[in-house]
Short mmCIF file of C-alpha atoms in Angstrom, two decimals:
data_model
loop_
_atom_site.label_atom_id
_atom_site.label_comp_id
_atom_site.label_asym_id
_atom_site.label_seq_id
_atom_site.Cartn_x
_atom_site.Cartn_y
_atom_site.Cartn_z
CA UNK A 460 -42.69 -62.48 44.25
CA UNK A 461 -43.36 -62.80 40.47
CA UNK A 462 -41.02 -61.41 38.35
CA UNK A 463 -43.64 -59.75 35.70
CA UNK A 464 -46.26 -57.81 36.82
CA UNK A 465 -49.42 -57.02 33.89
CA UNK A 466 -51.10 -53.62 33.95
CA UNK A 467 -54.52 -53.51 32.42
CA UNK A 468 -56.56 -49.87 32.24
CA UNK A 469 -59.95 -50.29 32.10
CA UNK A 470 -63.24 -47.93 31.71
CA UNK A 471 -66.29 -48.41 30.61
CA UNK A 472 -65.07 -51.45 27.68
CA UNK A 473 -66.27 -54.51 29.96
CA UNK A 474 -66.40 -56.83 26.73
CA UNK A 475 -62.68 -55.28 25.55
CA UNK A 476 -61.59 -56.24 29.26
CA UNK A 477 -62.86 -59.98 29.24
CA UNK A 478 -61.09 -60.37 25.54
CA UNK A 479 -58.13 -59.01 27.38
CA UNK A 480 -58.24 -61.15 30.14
CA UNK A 481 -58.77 -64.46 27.86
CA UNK A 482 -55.65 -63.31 25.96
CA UNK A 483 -53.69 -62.70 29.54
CA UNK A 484 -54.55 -66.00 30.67
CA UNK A 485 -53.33 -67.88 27.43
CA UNK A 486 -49.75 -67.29 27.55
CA UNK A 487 -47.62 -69.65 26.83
CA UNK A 488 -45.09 -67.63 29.69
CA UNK A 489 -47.38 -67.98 32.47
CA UNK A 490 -45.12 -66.40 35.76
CA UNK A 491 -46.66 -63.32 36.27
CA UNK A 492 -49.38 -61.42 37.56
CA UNK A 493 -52.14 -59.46 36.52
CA UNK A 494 -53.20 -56.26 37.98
CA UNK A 495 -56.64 -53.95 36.55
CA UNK A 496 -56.78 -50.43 37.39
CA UNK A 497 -60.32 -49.94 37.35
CA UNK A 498 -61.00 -46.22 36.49
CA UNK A 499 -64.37 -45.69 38.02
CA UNK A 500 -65.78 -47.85 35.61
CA UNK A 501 -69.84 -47.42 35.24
CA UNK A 502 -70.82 -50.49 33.20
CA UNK A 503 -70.54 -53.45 35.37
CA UNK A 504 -66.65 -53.79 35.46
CA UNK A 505 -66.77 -53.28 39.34
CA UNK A 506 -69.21 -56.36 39.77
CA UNK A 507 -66.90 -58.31 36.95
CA UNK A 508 -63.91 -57.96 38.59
CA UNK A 509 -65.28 -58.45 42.56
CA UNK A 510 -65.79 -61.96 41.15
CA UNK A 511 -62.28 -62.45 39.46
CA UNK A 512 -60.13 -64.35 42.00
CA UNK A 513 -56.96 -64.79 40.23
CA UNK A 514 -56.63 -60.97 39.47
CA UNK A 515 -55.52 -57.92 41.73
CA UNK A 516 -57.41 -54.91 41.38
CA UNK A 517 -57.22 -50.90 41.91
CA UNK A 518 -60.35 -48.79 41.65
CA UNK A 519 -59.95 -45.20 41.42
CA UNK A 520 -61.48 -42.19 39.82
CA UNK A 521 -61.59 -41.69 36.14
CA UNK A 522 -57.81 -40.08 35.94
CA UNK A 523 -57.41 -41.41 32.42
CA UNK A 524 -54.75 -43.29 30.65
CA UNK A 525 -51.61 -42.03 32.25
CA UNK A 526 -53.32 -41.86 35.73
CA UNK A 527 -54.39 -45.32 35.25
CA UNK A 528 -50.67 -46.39 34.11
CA UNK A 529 -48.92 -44.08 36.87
CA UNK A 530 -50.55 -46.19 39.36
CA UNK A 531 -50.00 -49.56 38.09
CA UNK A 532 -46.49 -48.85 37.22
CA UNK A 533 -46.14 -47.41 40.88
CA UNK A 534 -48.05 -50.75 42.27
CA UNK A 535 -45.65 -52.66 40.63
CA UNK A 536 -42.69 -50.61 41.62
CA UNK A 537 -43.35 -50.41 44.94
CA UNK A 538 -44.06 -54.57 45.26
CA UNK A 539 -40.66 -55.20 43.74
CA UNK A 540 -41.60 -56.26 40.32
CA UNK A 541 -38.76 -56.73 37.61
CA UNK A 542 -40.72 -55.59 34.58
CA UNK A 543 -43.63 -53.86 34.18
CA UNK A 544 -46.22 -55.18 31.03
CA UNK A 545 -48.38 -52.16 30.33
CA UNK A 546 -51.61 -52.38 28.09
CA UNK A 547 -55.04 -51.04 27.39
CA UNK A 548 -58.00 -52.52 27.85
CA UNK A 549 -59.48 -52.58 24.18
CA UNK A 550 -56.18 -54.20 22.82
CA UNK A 551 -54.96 -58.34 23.48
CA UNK A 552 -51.56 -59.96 23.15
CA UNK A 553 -50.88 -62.95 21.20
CA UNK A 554 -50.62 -65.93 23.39
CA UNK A 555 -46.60 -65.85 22.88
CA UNK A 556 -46.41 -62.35 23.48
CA UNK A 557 -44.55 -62.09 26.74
CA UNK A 558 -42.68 -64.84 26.17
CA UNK A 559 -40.97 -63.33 22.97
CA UNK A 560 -40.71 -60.02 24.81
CA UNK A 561 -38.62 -61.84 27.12
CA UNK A 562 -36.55 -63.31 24.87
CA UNK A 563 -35.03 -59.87 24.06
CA UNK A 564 -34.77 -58.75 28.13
CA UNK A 565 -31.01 -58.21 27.50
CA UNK A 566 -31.49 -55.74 24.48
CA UNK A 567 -33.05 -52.66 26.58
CA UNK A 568 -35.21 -51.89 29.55
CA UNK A 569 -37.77 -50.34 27.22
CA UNK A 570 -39.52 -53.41 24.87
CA UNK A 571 -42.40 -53.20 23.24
CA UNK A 572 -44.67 -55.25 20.65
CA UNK A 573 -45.63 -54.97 17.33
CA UNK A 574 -48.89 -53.38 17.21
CA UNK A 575 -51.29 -54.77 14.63
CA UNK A 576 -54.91 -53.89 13.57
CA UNK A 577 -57.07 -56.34 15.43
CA UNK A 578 -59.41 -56.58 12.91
CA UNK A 579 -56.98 -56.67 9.84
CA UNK A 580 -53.94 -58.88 10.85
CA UNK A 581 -51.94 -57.40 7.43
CA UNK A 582 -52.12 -53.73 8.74
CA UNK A 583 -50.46 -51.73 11.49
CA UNK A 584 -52.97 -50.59 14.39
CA UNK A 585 -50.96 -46.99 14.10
CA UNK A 586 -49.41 -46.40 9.97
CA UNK A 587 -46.23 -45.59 9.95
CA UNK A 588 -44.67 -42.63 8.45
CA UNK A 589 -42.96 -44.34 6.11
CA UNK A 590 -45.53 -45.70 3.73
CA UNK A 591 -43.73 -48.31 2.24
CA UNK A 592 -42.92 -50.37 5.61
CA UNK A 593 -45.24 -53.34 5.30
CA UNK A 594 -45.77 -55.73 8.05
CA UNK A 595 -43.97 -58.28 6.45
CA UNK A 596 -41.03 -56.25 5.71
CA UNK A 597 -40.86 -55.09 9.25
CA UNK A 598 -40.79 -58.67 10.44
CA UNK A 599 -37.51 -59.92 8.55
CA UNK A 600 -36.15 -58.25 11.37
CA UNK A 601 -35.78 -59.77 15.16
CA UNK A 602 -35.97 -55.98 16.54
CA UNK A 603 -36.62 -52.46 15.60
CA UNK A 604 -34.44 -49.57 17.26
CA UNK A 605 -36.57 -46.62 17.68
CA UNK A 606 -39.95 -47.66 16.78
CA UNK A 607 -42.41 -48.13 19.55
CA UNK A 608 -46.18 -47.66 20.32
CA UNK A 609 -46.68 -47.27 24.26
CA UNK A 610 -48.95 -48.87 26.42
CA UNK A 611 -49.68 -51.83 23.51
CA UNK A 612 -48.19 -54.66 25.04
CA UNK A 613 -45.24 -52.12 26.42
CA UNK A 614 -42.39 -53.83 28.93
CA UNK A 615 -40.74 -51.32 30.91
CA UNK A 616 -37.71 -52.39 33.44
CA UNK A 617 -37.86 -51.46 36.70
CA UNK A 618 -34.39 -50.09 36.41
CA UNK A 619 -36.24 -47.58 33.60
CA UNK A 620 -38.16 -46.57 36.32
CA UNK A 621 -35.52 -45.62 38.88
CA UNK A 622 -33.93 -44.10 35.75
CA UNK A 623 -36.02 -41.54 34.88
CA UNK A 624 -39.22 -42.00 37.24
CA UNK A 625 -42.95 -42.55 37.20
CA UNK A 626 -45.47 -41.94 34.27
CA UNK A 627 -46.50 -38.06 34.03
CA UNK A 628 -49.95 -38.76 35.24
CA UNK A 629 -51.17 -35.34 34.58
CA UNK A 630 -51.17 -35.40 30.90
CA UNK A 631 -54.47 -37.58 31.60
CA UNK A 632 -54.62 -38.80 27.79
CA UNK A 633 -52.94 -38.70 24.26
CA UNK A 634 -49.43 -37.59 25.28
CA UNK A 635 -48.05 -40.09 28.27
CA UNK A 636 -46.41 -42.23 26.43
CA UNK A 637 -44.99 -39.90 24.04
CA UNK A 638 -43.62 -37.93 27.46
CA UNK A 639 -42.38 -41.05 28.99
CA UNK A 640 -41.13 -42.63 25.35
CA UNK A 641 -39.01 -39.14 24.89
CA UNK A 642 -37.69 -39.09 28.29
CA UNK A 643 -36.37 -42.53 27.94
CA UNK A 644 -34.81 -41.22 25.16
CA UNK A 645 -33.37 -38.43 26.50
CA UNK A 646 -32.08 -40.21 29.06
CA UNK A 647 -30.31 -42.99 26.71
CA UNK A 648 -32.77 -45.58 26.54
CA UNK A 649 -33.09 -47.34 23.20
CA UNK A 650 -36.64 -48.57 23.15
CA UNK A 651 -36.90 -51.25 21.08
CA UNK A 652 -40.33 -53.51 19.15
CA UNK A 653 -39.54 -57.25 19.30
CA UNK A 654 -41.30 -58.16 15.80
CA UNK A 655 -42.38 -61.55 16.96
CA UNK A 656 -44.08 -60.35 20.05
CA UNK A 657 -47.74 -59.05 18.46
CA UNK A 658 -50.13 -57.16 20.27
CA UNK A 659 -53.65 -56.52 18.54
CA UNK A 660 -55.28 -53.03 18.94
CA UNK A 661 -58.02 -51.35 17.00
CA UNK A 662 -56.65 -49.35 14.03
CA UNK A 663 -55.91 -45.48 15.41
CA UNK A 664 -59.13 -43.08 14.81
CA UNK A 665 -57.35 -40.07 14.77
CA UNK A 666 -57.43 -37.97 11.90
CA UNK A 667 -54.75 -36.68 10.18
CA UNK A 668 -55.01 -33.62 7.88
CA UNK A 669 -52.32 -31.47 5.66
CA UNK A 670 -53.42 -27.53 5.60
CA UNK A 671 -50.90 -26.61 2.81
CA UNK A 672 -51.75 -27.77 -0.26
CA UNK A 673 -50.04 -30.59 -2.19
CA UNK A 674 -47.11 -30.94 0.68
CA UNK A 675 -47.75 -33.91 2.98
CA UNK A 676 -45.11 -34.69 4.98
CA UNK A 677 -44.91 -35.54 8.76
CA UNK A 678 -43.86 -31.60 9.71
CA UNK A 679 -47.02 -30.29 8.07
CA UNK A 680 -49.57 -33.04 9.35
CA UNK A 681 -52.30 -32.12 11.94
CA UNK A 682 -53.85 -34.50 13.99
CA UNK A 683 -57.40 -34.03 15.25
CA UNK A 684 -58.90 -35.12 18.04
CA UNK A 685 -62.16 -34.64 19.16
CA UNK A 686 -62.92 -31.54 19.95
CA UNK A 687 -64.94 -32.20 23.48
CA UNK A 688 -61.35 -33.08 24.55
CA UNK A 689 -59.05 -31.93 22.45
CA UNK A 690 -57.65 -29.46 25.37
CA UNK A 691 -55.89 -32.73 26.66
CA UNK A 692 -53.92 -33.14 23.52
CA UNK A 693 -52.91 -29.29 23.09
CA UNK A 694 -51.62 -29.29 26.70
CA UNK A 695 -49.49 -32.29 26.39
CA UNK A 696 -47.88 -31.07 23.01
CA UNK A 697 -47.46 -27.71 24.38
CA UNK A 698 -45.24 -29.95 27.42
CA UNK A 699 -43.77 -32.12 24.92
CA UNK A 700 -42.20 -29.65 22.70
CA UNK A 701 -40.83 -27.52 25.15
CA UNK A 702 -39.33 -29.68 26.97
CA UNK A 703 -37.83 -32.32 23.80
CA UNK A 704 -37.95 -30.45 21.16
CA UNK A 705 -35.71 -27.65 19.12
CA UNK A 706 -37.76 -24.22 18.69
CA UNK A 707 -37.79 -24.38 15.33
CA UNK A 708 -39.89 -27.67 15.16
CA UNK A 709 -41.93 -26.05 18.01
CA UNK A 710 -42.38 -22.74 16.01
CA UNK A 711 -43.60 -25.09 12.91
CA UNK A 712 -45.75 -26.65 15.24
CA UNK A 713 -47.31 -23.78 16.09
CA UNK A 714 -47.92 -22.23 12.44
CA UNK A 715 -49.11 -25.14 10.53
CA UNK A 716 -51.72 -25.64 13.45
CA UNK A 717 -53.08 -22.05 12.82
CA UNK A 718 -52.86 -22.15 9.21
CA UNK A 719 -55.22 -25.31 9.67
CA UNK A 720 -57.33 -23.15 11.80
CA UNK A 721 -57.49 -20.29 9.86
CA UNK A 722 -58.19 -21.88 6.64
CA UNK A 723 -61.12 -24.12 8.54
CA UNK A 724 -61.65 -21.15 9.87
CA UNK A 725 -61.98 -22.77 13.65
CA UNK A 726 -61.61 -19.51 15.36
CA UNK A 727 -62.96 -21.34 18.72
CA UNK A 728 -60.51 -23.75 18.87
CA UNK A 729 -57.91 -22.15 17.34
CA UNK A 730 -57.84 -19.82 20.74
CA UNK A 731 -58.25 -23.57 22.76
CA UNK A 732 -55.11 -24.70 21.08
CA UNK A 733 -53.24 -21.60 22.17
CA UNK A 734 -54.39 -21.06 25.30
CA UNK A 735 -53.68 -24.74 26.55
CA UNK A 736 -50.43 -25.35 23.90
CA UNK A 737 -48.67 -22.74 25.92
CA UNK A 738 -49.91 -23.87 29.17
CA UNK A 739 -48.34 -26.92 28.93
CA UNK A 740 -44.97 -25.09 27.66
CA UNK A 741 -45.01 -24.22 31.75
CA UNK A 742 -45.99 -27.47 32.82
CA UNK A 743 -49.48 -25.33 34.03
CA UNK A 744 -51.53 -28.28 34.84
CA UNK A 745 -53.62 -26.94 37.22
#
C-alpha cells in the first residue's frame, strides 16, 4: 500500500479536472495514489474518467464539497493510507508540491500549501486579513503556524483522523473546512502552510462588505454568497459559532449581519439567515 493517497472533488469542471490531473501526474514525489470522487457529474466526467486507468474512482450523488471530501478521506482511511492530500477540482499543485509538504511531515499532522491566485502568481487565491502580508514576505519563512486554507493542496495525517474523526459531511459547502480546521484546533493540532509547497486556485469570489460606516475590520465584515444558496453558509456559521466560538463574537455575528440586512433592506434573507443561523446552533441538519 502507498503511503499518500490524493483526493480530487469533481462536478461539472471536466477541463479544471484534466488541468488537475496533468498537475497530479507531474510530481516530482511520485508514490502515491490518486482517487476522484465524482459527484454526479453531468458534463462528460463519467465517460473521462471510465477511460482513466491509472486513477481510482467514486461516483456518488451531488453531496457537495464536504460530502465529496468525507468520502475520500474515509476511502483512504479505511485502505490504510498514512496521509490524506485533499484538493478541489478547479485548483493544481505545483509539480514539487507534495514533495515539500513532505518535507515538513514531522511538524504536524495538519499541512497545508500556500494558496496562490492561478491566474496572478504575485497574489493570494484567498487575501489575508492582514493587508500588508505579501507573498514574498510570507515566503522568508519555511512554515506558517496558524494560517491555512483547506482542501487547497491540504495533507491531513491519518492519526488527525483517529484524533478527532471524519469530515462533517453535512455542512455540504462553505463551512467544512472551517469545522474540521477549528476542531483540529480545539483538539491541539497546530495546522501549519509549508511556504514552498504552492497550490494554484482561482482568486475567492466571495464578496465581502462592511455595513457600518468607515469601520472595516474583520468583526464587522459580511461575506455574501449567492443567494440561491446562501442557506448552506448560514447553517454552517450558525454550527460553527456555537460550537467554537465565545457568545460575544457569536452575538456580534449576529448584529452586524442584520444591520447589513436592514440597511440593504433584505428583509427575505434577512429571515433565511435567521432561520438557518440558529438551526445550525442545534446541529438541525435535517
Amino acid at each position: 500500500m502507498k503511503k499518500v493517497l490524493c483526493i480530487v472533488v469533481t462536478y461539472n469542471r471536466l477541463d479544471c479536472l484534466k488541468e488537475c490531473l496533468t498537475a497530479l501526474k507531474a510530481q516530482t514525489f511520485k508514490d502515491f495514489d490518486i482517487l476522484i470522487i465524482n459527484n454526479g457529474s453531468t458534463d462528460g466526467t463519467a465517460d473521462y474518467l471510465d477511460n482513466q486507468k491509472d486513477l481510482f474512482v467514486i461516483t456518488q450523488e451531488n453531496l457537495g464539497s464536504s460530502g465529496g471530501q468525507y468520502s475520500g478521506m474515509k476511502y483512504g482511511y479505511d485502505h490504510g493510507y498514512e496521509w490524506l492530500w485533499h484538493m478541489d477540482d478547479d485548483g493544481h499543485p505545483a509539480p514539487n508540491q507534495l514533495e515539500e509538504l513532505l518535507r515538513f511531515e514531522t511538524e504536524s499532522w495538519y499541512l497545508n500549501a500556500l494558496v496562490i491566485d492561478k491566474d496572478n502568481h504575485t497574489q493570494f487565491s484567498f487575501p489575508p486579513h492582514d493587508k500588508s502580508m505579501t507573498i514574498s514576505l510570507i515566503q522568508q519563512q519555511s512554515i506558517i503556524r496558524n494560517f491555512v486554507h483547506p482542501f487547497n493542496g491540504t495533507l491531513y495525517n491519518r492519526k488527525l483522523v483517529e484524533k478527532i474523526g471524519m469530515i462533517k459531511k453535512e455542512t455540504f459547502i462553505w463551512g467544512d473546512e472551517k469545522e474540521y480546521t477549528a476542531r483540529a484546533v480545539k483538539a491541539g493540532i497546530v495546522p501549519v502552510t509549508v511556504t514552498s509547497a504552492v497550490h494554484y486556485h482561482p482568486r475567492e469570489k466571495a464578496v465581502k462588505v462592511y455595513p457600518i460606516p468607515f469601520w472595516h475590520h474583520p468583526l464587522t465584515e459580511v461575506l455574501l454568497k449567492p443567494e440561491k444558496m446562501s442557506h448552506y453558509y448560514y447553517r454552517n456559521l450558525g454550527y460553527i459559532d456555537a460550537t467554537y466560538r465565545t457568545r460575544l463574537k457569536s452575538a456580534k455575528l449576529v448584529l452586524i449581519h442584520t444591520i447589513y440586512f436592514l440597511r440593504t433592506m433584505k428583509f427575505s434573507e434577512m429571515r433565511k439567515f435567521y432561520h438557518y443561523y440558529f438551526a445550525g446552533r442545534k446541529n438541525n441538519y435535517e
